[in-house]
């Protein structure tokens, strides 16, 4: 699979909110069992397993089986490649975000001044 195909796959996988939430949980924990990872979702275990298959196929997670427990870990490399691709366009939004932050800070300062 070439770089463009990997990026396509990564962005397709990240377009699903459940998969992004799973990755967020794995970012905060070193590893989780499948049942721990599935616990907060109102979906059945087979649906969780399908999401995990998609994440594994994209290289975003690895699974290891110890006894009866399958442990899932985050693999950040595909997201790093996606971030590298997005950084090329950072110059378009960075100055706008700086202006937005300055505006928000000025508004907050004005509101504090009016409360006194």
C-alpha positions as a LaTeX table, in Angstrom:
\begin{tabular}{lrrr}
\hline
Residue & $x$ (\AA) & $y$ (\AA) & $z$ (\AA) \\
\hline
Unk1 & 0.00 & 0.00 & 0.00 \\
Unk2 & 1.44 & 3.39 & $-0.95$ \\
Unk3 & 1.33 & 6.59 & 1.13 \\
Unk4 & $-1.73$ & 8.01 & $-0.66$ \\
Unk5 & $-3.69$ & 4.80 & $-0.06$ \\
Unk6 & $-2.67$ & 4.79 & 3.62 \\
Unk7 & $-3.83$ & 8.40 & 3.98 \\
Unk8 & $-7.15$ & 7.58 & 2.29 \\
Unk9 & $-7.65$ & 4.70 & 4.68 \\
Unk10 & $-6.67$ & 6.72 & 7.76 \\
Unk11 & $-9.02$ & 9.60 & 6.95 \\
Unk12 & $-11.85$ & 7.17 & 6.11 \\
Unk13 & $-11.40$ & 5.41 & 9.44 \\
Unk14 & $-11.26$ & 8.70 & 11.34 \\
Unk15 & $-14.55$ & 9.84 & 9.77 \\
Unk16 & $-16.47$ & 7.61 & 12.20 \\
Unk17 & $-17.17$ & 9.11 & 15.65 \\
Unk18 & $-17.16$ & 5.75 & 17.46 \\
Unk19 & $-13.72$ & 4.90 & 16.08 \\
Unk20 & $-12.39$ & 8.35 & 17.01 \\
Unk21 & $-13.75$ & 7.90 & 20.54 \\
Unk22 & $-12.06$ & 4.50 & 20.80 \\
Unk23 & $-8.77$ & 6.02 & 19.67 \\
Unk24 & $-9.18$ & 8.82 & 22.21 \\
Unk25 & $-9.62$ & 6.30 & 25.00 \\
Unk26 & $-6.58$ & 4.37 & 23.83 \\
Unk27 & $-4.58$ & 7.61 & 23.73 \\
Unk28 & $-5.29$ & 8.09 & 27.45 \\
Unk29 & $-4.67$ & 4.45 & 28.43 \\
Unk30 & $-1.61$ & 2.42 & 27.52 \\
Unk31 & $-3.79$ & $-0.58$ & 26.65 \\
Unk32 & $-7.37$ & $-1.73$ & 27.19 \\
Unk33 & $-9.09$ & $-5.07$ & 26.90 \\
Unk34 & $-11.80$ & $-5.33$ & 24.27 \\
Unk35 & $-14.50$ & $-5.45$ & 26.94 \\
Unk36 & $-13.07$ & $-2.37$ & 28.71 \\
Unk37 & $-12.94$ & $-0.55$ & 25.39 \\
Unk38 & $-16.52$ & $-1.59$ & 24.51 \\
Unk39 & $-18.03$ & $-0.71$ & 27.91 \\
Unk40 & $-19.16$ & 2.91 & 27.34 \\
Unk41 & $-20.80$ & 2.29 & 23.95 \\
Unk42 & $-24.43$ & 1.40 & 23.39 \\
Unk43 & $-23.50$ & $-1.10$ & 20.70 \\
Unk44 & $-23.13$ & $-4.87$ & 20.85 \\
Unk45 & $-19.75$ & $-6.58$ & 21.04 \\
Unk46 & $-19.84$ & $-7.77$ & 17.38 \\
Unk47 & $-20.20$ & $-4.13$ & 16.28 \\
Unk48 & $-17.27$ & $-3.17$ & 18.51 \\
Unk49 & $-15.22$ & $-5.98$ & 16.95 \\
Unk50 & $-16.03$ & $-4.65$ & 13.45 \\
Unk51 & $-14.79$ & $-1.20$ & 14.48 \\
Unk52 & $-11.64$ & $-2.78$ & 15.88 \\
Unk53 & $-11.11$ & $-4.73$ & 12.64 \\
Unk54 & $-11.33$ & $-1.48$ & 10.66 \\
Unk55 & $-8.90$ & 0.26 & 13.04 \\
Unk56 & $-6.49$ & $-2.68$ & 12.87 \\
Unk57 & $-6.66$ & $-2.86$ & 9.05 \\
Unk58 & $-5.69$ & 0.82 & 8.96 \\
Unk59 & $-2.77$ & 0.15 & 11.30 \\
Unk60 & $-4.18$ & 2.41 & 14.01 \\
Unk61 & $-4.32$ & $-0.30$ & 16.69 \\
Unk62 & $-2.73$ & $-3.62$ & 17.50 \\
Unk63 & $-4.34$ & $-6.48$ & 19.35 \\
Unk64 & $-2.60$ & $-9.08$ & 21.49 \\
Unk65 & $-4.22$ & $-12.12$ & 23.05 \\
Unk66 & $-3.14$ & $-13.34$ & 26.48 \\
Unk67 & $-5.22$ & $-16.27$ & 27.62 \\
Unk68 & $-8.83$ & $-15.26$ & 27.05 \\
Unk69 & $-8.15$ & $-11.52$ & 27.12 \\
Unk70 & $-7.50$ & $-9.48$ & 23.97 \\
Unk71 & $-5.63$ & $-6.27$ & 24.68 \\
Unk72 & $-5.83$ & $-3.31$ & 22.30 \\
Unk73 & $-3.10$ & $-0.67$ & 21.93 \\
Unk74 & $-2.93$ & 2.52 & 19.91 \\
Unk75 & $-0.46$ & 2.69 & 17.02 \\
Unk76 & 0.03 & 6.39 & 16.21 \\
Unk77 & 2.09 & 6.14 & 13.03 \\
Unk78 & $-0.82$ & 6.41 & 10.53 \\
Unk79 & $-2.17$ & 9.47 & 12.36 \\
Unk80 & 1.31 & 10.99 & 12.34 \\
Unk81 & 1.35 & 10.61 & 8.54 \\
Unk82 & $-2.09$ & 12.26 & 8.35 \\
Unk83 & $-0.89$ & 15.14 & 10.56 \\
Unk84 & 2.17 & 15.59 & 8.37 \\
Unk85 & $-0.13$ & 15.87 & 5.36 \\
Unk86 & $-2.43$ & 18.35 & 7.14 \\
Unk87 & 0.51 & 20.52 & 8.27 \\
Unk88 & 1.07 & 21.53 & 4.65 \\
Unk89 & $-2.17$ & 23.50 & 4.93 \\
Unk90 & $-1.59$ & 24.86 & 8.43 \\
Unk91 & $-0.52$ & 28.25 & 7.07 \\
Unk92 & $-4.10$ & 28.80 & 5.91 \\
Unk93 & $-5.71$ & 28.42 & 9.32 \\
Unk94 & $-2.95$ & 29.33 & 11.78 \\
Unk95 & $-3.10$ & 33.15 & 11.35 \\
Unk96 & $-6.91$ & 33.01 & 11.51 \\
Unk97 & $-6.79$ & 31.05 & 14.75 \\
Unk98 & $-4.31$ & 33.55 & 16.18 \\
Unk99 & $-6.68$ & 36.41 & 15.30 \\
Unk100 & $-9.63$ & 34.49 & 16.79 \\
Unk101 & $-7.70$ & 33.87 & 20.04 \\
Unk102 & $-6.73$ & 37.57 & 20.26 \\
Unk103 & $-10.36$ & 38.58 & 19.67 \\
Unk104 & $-11.64$ & 36.15 & 22.34 \\
Unk105 & $-9.06$ & 37.39 & 24.86 \\
Unk106 & $-10.00$ & 41.02 & 24.15 \\
Unk107 & $-13.69$ & 40.22 & 24.62 \\
Unk108 & $-12.97$ & 38.44 & 27.89 \\
Unk109 & $-10.87$ & 41.35 & 29.16 \\
Unk110 & $-13.66$ & 43.79 & 28.23 \\
Unk111 & $-16.25$ & 41.66 & 30.05 \\
Unk112 & $-14.07$ & 41.55 & 33.19 \\
Unk113 & $-13.60$ & 45.32 & 33.03 \\
Unk114 & $-17.39$ & 45.86 & 32.77 \\
Unk115 & $-18.06$ & 43.64 & 35.82 \\
Unk116 & $-15.87$ & 45.83 & 38.06 \\
\hline
\end{tabular}
